[in-house]
Amino acid sequence: MVAASIPRFYLYGEPHRSVEESFVHAERLDDRSRPSEWTILPHAHADLVQAFVLDRGGGTMRAEDARFDVVAPALLLIPAGIVHGFSWDPASVGSVVTLSVRHLTLLDTRYPGLAAVFARAQVAALGAEALAVLHGAAATLMRELGWSAPGHRAAVDAALLTFLVEAGRAADPGEAQPPPGQHGALVARYRARIDERFRLREPIAVHAAALGTSESRLRVACTRIAGLSPAAMLDERAMLDAKRALLYTNLSVAEVGYNAGFADPAYFTRFFTRHAGLSPRRFRMAGSEPRDSGLTRPVEHGFPGP
């Protein structure tokens, strides 16, 4: 495979490394944005979710192939694995809260619904009351994470829960997700498998056999949980990889196709055009043009991988 260099960081600018299960971090927006001249280049965090609270200013957020115009006061949510970047107005003021996926999952088992806050990348406008609550919770996190006073851990948990609950109330909930059950568990395993093997373009029968199920059962589960057939989910994962490479790397169209599992450049171009409605070259050109997007489709666990 040709290397497609989309940076993956721990925190922006820091080399990628394993994330502690209970990792929580809070900082001011300008801590990293000012030294980077208010431009955060496209990158991803494998095991971290992030929330940005913008008190003043504005800018542009990029998340995969969507572009958002941001005007304060606003809440910006970034799921794990999503390729994203920012261009901020130098007058912007705000805070950033980051936590590990495992810690979010643990909190979600205690307080169901918290993980849904990061179901999709989005920008939500904030009213004065919501801004005050989020700003206060982020400030408390920065204070408590900076020392080891008595009750420090309890204070961090309390502030984080306040932040997540208010963020969930402010965010667009999108479509309600069905409960996991057996179908959900099967689809999660299928997503994990194709996330690792989509470049091989294996037949659905091979995936079903590896998962210990039949094609028909896999089809029913995928349709009920994801609203897509297994083949459509496989194509969707290949398209995600291709779009990322077209937007965030300098690979040729042929190299992008090869990276996504297509040895024939002409076939890849037809495949991409059929799914995107644009040829790869036109998609790459259009990617530099401003456009409004709500990115309302959920980004499921397993798809935002490498």
Coordinates of C-alpha atoms in Angstrom, one line a residue:
M1 CA 0.0 0.0 0.0
V2 CA 1.1 3.6 -0.7
A3 CA 1.4 5.5 2.6
A4 CA -1.4 8.1 3.1
S5 CA -0.1 10.5 5.6
I6 CA -3.0 11.8 7.7
P7 CA -1.4 12.6 11.1
R8 CA -2.8 10.7 14.1
F9 CA -2.0 12.4 17.4
Y10 CA -2.4 11.9 21.1
L11 CA -3.2 15.5 21.6
Y12 CA -2.6 17.8 18.7
G13 CA 1.2 18.0 18.0
E14 CA 2.0 15.2 20.4
P15 CA 3.1 11.7 19.0
H16 CA 0.4 9.1 19.1
R17 CA 0.6 6.7 22.1
S18 CA -1.6 4.5 24.2
V19 CA -4.4 6.4 26.0
E20 CA -5.0 5.7 29.7
E21 CA -8.5 4.4 30.4
S22 CA -9.4 7.3 32.7
F23 CA -7.8 10.0 30.6
V24 CA -9.4 13.5 30.9
H25 CA -7.8 16.7 29.7
A26 CA -9.0 20.3 29.5
E27 CA -7.2 23.4 28.2
R28 CA -7.8 26.8 26.7
L29 CA -8.4 27.0 22.9
D30 CA -5.4 29.2 22.4
D31 CA -3.0 26.9 24.2
R32 CA -2.5 25.0 20.9
S33 CA -4.1 27.3 18.3
R34 CA -2.0 30.4 19.0
P35 CA 1.4 28.7 18.6
S36 CA -0.1 27.1 15.4
E37 CA -1.1 30.6 14.1
W38 CA -4.7 29.7 14.7
T39 CA -4.7 26.9 12.1
I40 CA -5.0 23.3 13.2
L41 CA -4.1 21.0 10.3
P42 CA -6.3 17.9 9.5
H43 CA -5.5 15.1 11.9
A44 CA -7.2 12.4 14.0
H45 CA -7.2 10.9 17.5
A46 CA -7.7 7.2 17.5
D47 CA -9.0 6.8 21.1
L48 CA -10.1 10.2 22.1
V49 CA -13.3 12.3 21.8
Q50 CA -13.2 16.1 22.0
A51 CA -15.6 19.0 22.7
F52 CA -14.8 22.6 22.0
V53 CA -16.7 25.4 23.7
L54 CA -16.3 28.6 21.8
D55 CA -17.0 31.7 24.0
R56 CA -16.0 34.4 21.4
G57 CA -14.8 34.5 17.9
G58 CA -15.4 32.0 15.1
G59 CA -13.8 30.2 12.3
T60 CA -14.1 27.0 10.2
M61 CA -14.2 23.4 11.2
R62 CA -13.4 20.5 8.8
A63 CA -14.6 17.0 9.7
E64 CA -14.0 14.4 7.0
D65 CA -15.5 15.8 3.8
A66 CA -17.8 18.3 5.7
R67 CA -17.1 21.9 6.4
F68 CA -18.7 24.0 9.1
D69 CA -18.8 27.7 9.6
V70 CA -18.5 28.4 13.3
V71 CA -19.8 31.5 15.1
A72 CA -19.6 31.9 18.9
P73 CA -21.2 30.9 21.2
A74 CA -21.0 27.4 19.9
L75 CA -20.2 23.8 20.9
L76 CA -18.1 21.6 18.5
L77 CA -18.1 17.8 19.0
I78 CA -15.5 15.5 17.5
P79 CA -15.9 11.6 17.7
A80 CA -12.8 9.4 17.9
G81 CA -11.1 8.7 14.7
I82 CA -12.6 11.5 12.7
V83 CA -10.2 13.5 10.5
H84 CA -10.7 17.1 11.5
G85 CA -9.0 20.5 11.4
F86 CA -9.7 24.1 12.3
S87 CA -9.0 27.6 11.1
W88 CA -9.8 30.1 13.9
D89 CA -10.3 33.8 14.0
P90 CA -7.3 35.1 16.1
A91 CA -9.8 36.8 18.5
S92 CA -11.4 33.4 19.4
V93 CA -11.7 32.4 23.0
G94 CA -12.8 29.1 24.3
S95 CA -11.9 25.8 25.9
V96 CA -11.3 22.2 24.8
V97 CA -12.3 19.1 26.8
T98 CA -10.8 15.7 25.8
L99 CA -11.5 12.3 27.2
S100 CA -10.7 8.7 26.3
V101 CA -13.3 6.5 24.5
R102 CA -12.9 3.9 27.3
H103 CA -13.7 6.5 30.0
L104 CA -16.7 7.7 28.0
T105 CA -17.9 4.1 27.6
L106 CA -17.6 3.5 31.3
L107 CA -19.6 6.6 32.1
D108 CA -22.2 5.5 29.6
T109 CA -22.7 2.2 31.4
R110 CA -23.5 4.2 34.5
Y111 CA -25.5 6.9 32.9
P112 CA -26.8 5.6 29.5
G113 CA -26.9 8.1 26.7
L114 CA -23.7 10.0 27.5
A115 CA -21.8 8.3 24.7
A116 CA -24.4 9.5 22.2
V117 CA -23.1 13.0 22.7
F118 CA -20.2 12.1 20.3
A119 CA -22.3 10.0 17.9
R120 CA -21.5 12.5 15.1
A121 CA -19.2 15.5 14.3
Q122 CA -21.3 18.6 14.6
V123 CA -21.5 22.3 15.6
A124 CA -24.3 23.4 17.9
A125 CA -25.3 27.0 18.7
L126 CA -25.4 27.7 22.4
G127 CA -27.7 29.9 24.4
A128 CA -26.4 32.1 27.2
E129 CA -27.4 29.5 29.9
A130 CA -25.8 26.5 28.2
L131 CA -22.7 28.5 27.5
A132 CA -22.4 29.5 31.1
V133 CA -22.7 25.9 32.3
L134 CA -20.2 24.5 29.8
H135 CA -17.8 27.3 30.4
G136 CA -18.0 26.8 34.1
A137 CA -17.6 23.0 33.9
A138 CA -14.5 23.4 31.6
A139 CA -13.0 25.9 33.9
T140 CA -13.5 23.6 36.9
L141 CA -11.9 20.7 34.9
M142 CA -8.8 22.9 34.1
R143 CA -8.5 23.8 37.8
E144 CA -9.0 20.3 39.2
L145 CA -6.8 18.6 36.7
G146 CA -4.0 21.0 37.6
W147 CA -3.5 19.9 41.2
S148 CA -4.0 17.0 43.6
A149 CA -6.1 18.7 46.3
P150 CA -8.4 16.5 48.5
G151 CA -11.5 15.4 46.6
H152 CA -9.7 16.2 43.3
R153 CA -10.9 13.0 41.5
A154 CA -14.5 13.5 42.7
A155 CA -14.5 17.1 41.5
V156 CA -13.2 16.1 38.1
D157 CA -15.9 13.5 37.7
A158 CA -18.6 15.9 38.8
A159 CA -17.4 18.6 36.4
L160 CA -17.1 16.1 33.5
L161 CA -20.6 14.8 34.1
T162 CA -22.0 18.3 34.2
F163 CA -20.2 19.1 31.0
L164 CA -21.4 16.0 29.1
V165 CA -25.0 16.3 30.3
E166 CA -25.1 19.9 29.1
A167 CA -23.4 19.1 25.9
G168 CA -25.9 16.3 25.2
R169 CA -28.8 18.8 25.8
A170 CA -27.3 21.3 23.4
A171 CA -26.3 18.9 20.7
D172 CA -28.5 17.7 17.8
P173 CA -29.6 14.2 18.9
G174 CA -30.1 12.9 15.4
E175 CA -31.9 9.7 14.8
A176 CA -32.5 7.5 17.7
Q177 CA -30.3 4.4 17.7
P178 CA -31.8 1.0 18.2
P179 CA -30.8 -0.9 21.3
P180 CA -27.8 -3.2 20.7
G181 CA -29.2 -6.7 21.2
Q182 CA -27.9 -9.7 19.2
H183 CA -28.2 -7.8 15.9
G184 CA -26.2 -4.8 17.2
A185 CA -23.5 -7.1 18.5
L186 CA -23.2 -8.9 15.1
V187 CA -23.1 -5.6 13.2
A188 CA -20.4 -4.2 15.6
R189 CA -18.3 -7.3 14.9
Y190 CA -18.9 -6.9 11.2
R191 CA -17.9 -3.2 11.3
A192 CA -14.7 -4.1 13.2
R193 CA -13.9 -6.8 10.6
I194 CA -14.4 -4.6 7.6
D195 CA -12.5 -1.8 9.2
E196 CA -9.5 -4.1 9.2
R197 CA -10.1 -5.9 5.9
F198 CA -12.1 -3.6 3.6
R199 CA -9.1 -3.2 1.3
L200 CA -9.3 -7.0 0.5
R201 CA -12.7 -6.6 -1.1
E202 CA -13.8 -10.0 0.1
P203 CA -17.2 -11.4 -0.7
I204 CA -19.9 -11.0 1.9
A205 CA -20.1 -14.8 2.2
V206 CA -16.5 -14.8 3.5
H207 CA -17.3 -12.1 6.1
A208 CA -20.4 -14.0 7.2
A209 CA -18.5 -17.3 7.6
A210 CA -15.8 -15.6 9.6
L211 CA -18.4 -14.2 11.9
G212 CA -20.1 -17.5 12.4
T213 CA -23.3 -16.5 10.8
S214 CA -25.2 -16.8 7.4
E215 CA -25.4 -14.1 4.7
S216 CA -29.1 -13.8 5.3
R217 CA -28.7 -13.2 9.1
L218 CA -26.0 -10.7 8.5
R219 CA -28.1 -8.9 6.0
V220 CA -31.1 -8.7 8.4
A221 CA -28.9 -7.4 11.2
C222 CA -27.2 -4.8 9.0
T223 CA -30.5 -3.6 7.6
R224 CA -32.1 -3.3 11.0
I225 CA -29.1 -1.6 12.8
A226 CA -27.4 0.4 10.1
G227 CA -30.1 0.7 7.5
L228 CA -27.7 -0.6 4.9
S229 CA -26.9 -4.0 3.4
P230 CA -23.6 -5.6 4.2
A231 CA -22.3 -4.8 0.8
A232 CA -23.3 -1.2 1.1
M233 CA -21.5 -1.0 4.5
L234 CA -18.4 -2.4 2.9
D235 CA -18.6 0.1 0.1
E236 CA -19.2 2.9 2.6
R237 CA -16.0 2.1 4.4
A238 CA -14.0 2.0 1.2
M239 CA -15.5 5.4 0.3
L240 CA -14.5 6.9 3.6
D241 CA -10.9 5.9 3.1
A242 CA -10.9 7.2 -0.5
K243 CA -12.5 10.5 0.5
R244 CA -10.0 11.0 3.3
A245 CA -7.0 10.3 0.9
L246 CA -8.4 12.6 -1.8
L247 CA -9.0 15.5 0.6
Y248 CA -6.0 15.2 3.0
T249 CA -3.1 13.7 1.0
N250 CA -1.4 14.3 -2.3
L251 CA -1.8 10.8 -3.5
S252 CA -2.8 10.4 -7.2
V253 CA -6.3 9.1 -7.9
A254 CA -4.7 5.7 -8.9
E255 CA -2.8 5.5 -5.6
V256 CA -6.0 6.5 -3.7
G257 CA -7.8 3.6 -5.4
Y258 CA -5.0 1.2 -4.8
N259 CA -5.0 2.1 -1.1
A260 CA -8.7 1.5 -0.9
G261 CA -8.4 -2.0 -2.4
F262 CA -8.9 -1.3 -6.1
A263 CA -6.1 -2.4 -8.4
D264 CA -7.8 -1.1 -11.5
P265 CA -7.8 2.8 -11.6
A266 CA -10.6 2.9 -14.1
Y267 CA -12.8 0.7 -12.0
F268 CA -12.1 2.7 -8.9
T269 CA -13.1 5.9 -10.7
R270 CA -16.4 4.3 -11.8
F271 CA -17.0 3.0 -8.3
F272 CA -16.3 6.4 -6.7
T273 CA -18.3 8.3 -9.1
R274 CA -21.3 6.0 -8.7
H275 CA -21.3 6.5 -4.9
A276 CA -20.2 10.2 -4.6
G277 CA -21.9 11.6 -7.7
L278 CA -18.6 13.1 -8.7
S279 CA -15.4 11.7 -10.1
P280 CA -12.4 11.5 -7.7
R281 CA -10.8 14.5 -9.4
R282 CA -13.9 16.7 -9.2
F283 CA -14.5 15.6 -5.6
R284 CA -10.9 16.6 -4.7
M285 CA -11.4 20.0 -6.4
A286 CA -14.8 20.6 -4.7
G287 CA -13.2 19.7 -1.3
S288 CA -11.4 23.1 -1.3
E289 CA -14.7 25.0 -1.8
P290 CA -16.6 26.3 1.2
R291 CA -20.0 24.7 1.8
D292 CA -22.4 24.3 4.6
S293 CA -22.9 20.9 6.1
G294 CA -24.7 19.5 9.1
L295 CA -23.0 16.1 8.9
T296 CA -26.0 14.5 10.5
R297 CA -25.2 10.9 9.6
P298 CA -23.9 9.2 12.8
V299 CA -20.3 8.1 12.7
E300 CA -20.5 4.6 14.1
H301 CA -17.8 2.9 16.2
G302 CA -15.4 1.0 13.9
F303 CA -15.7 3.2 10.8
P304 CA -13.5 6.1 11.7
G305 CA -10.4 3.9 11.9
P306 CA -7.1 4.1 10.0

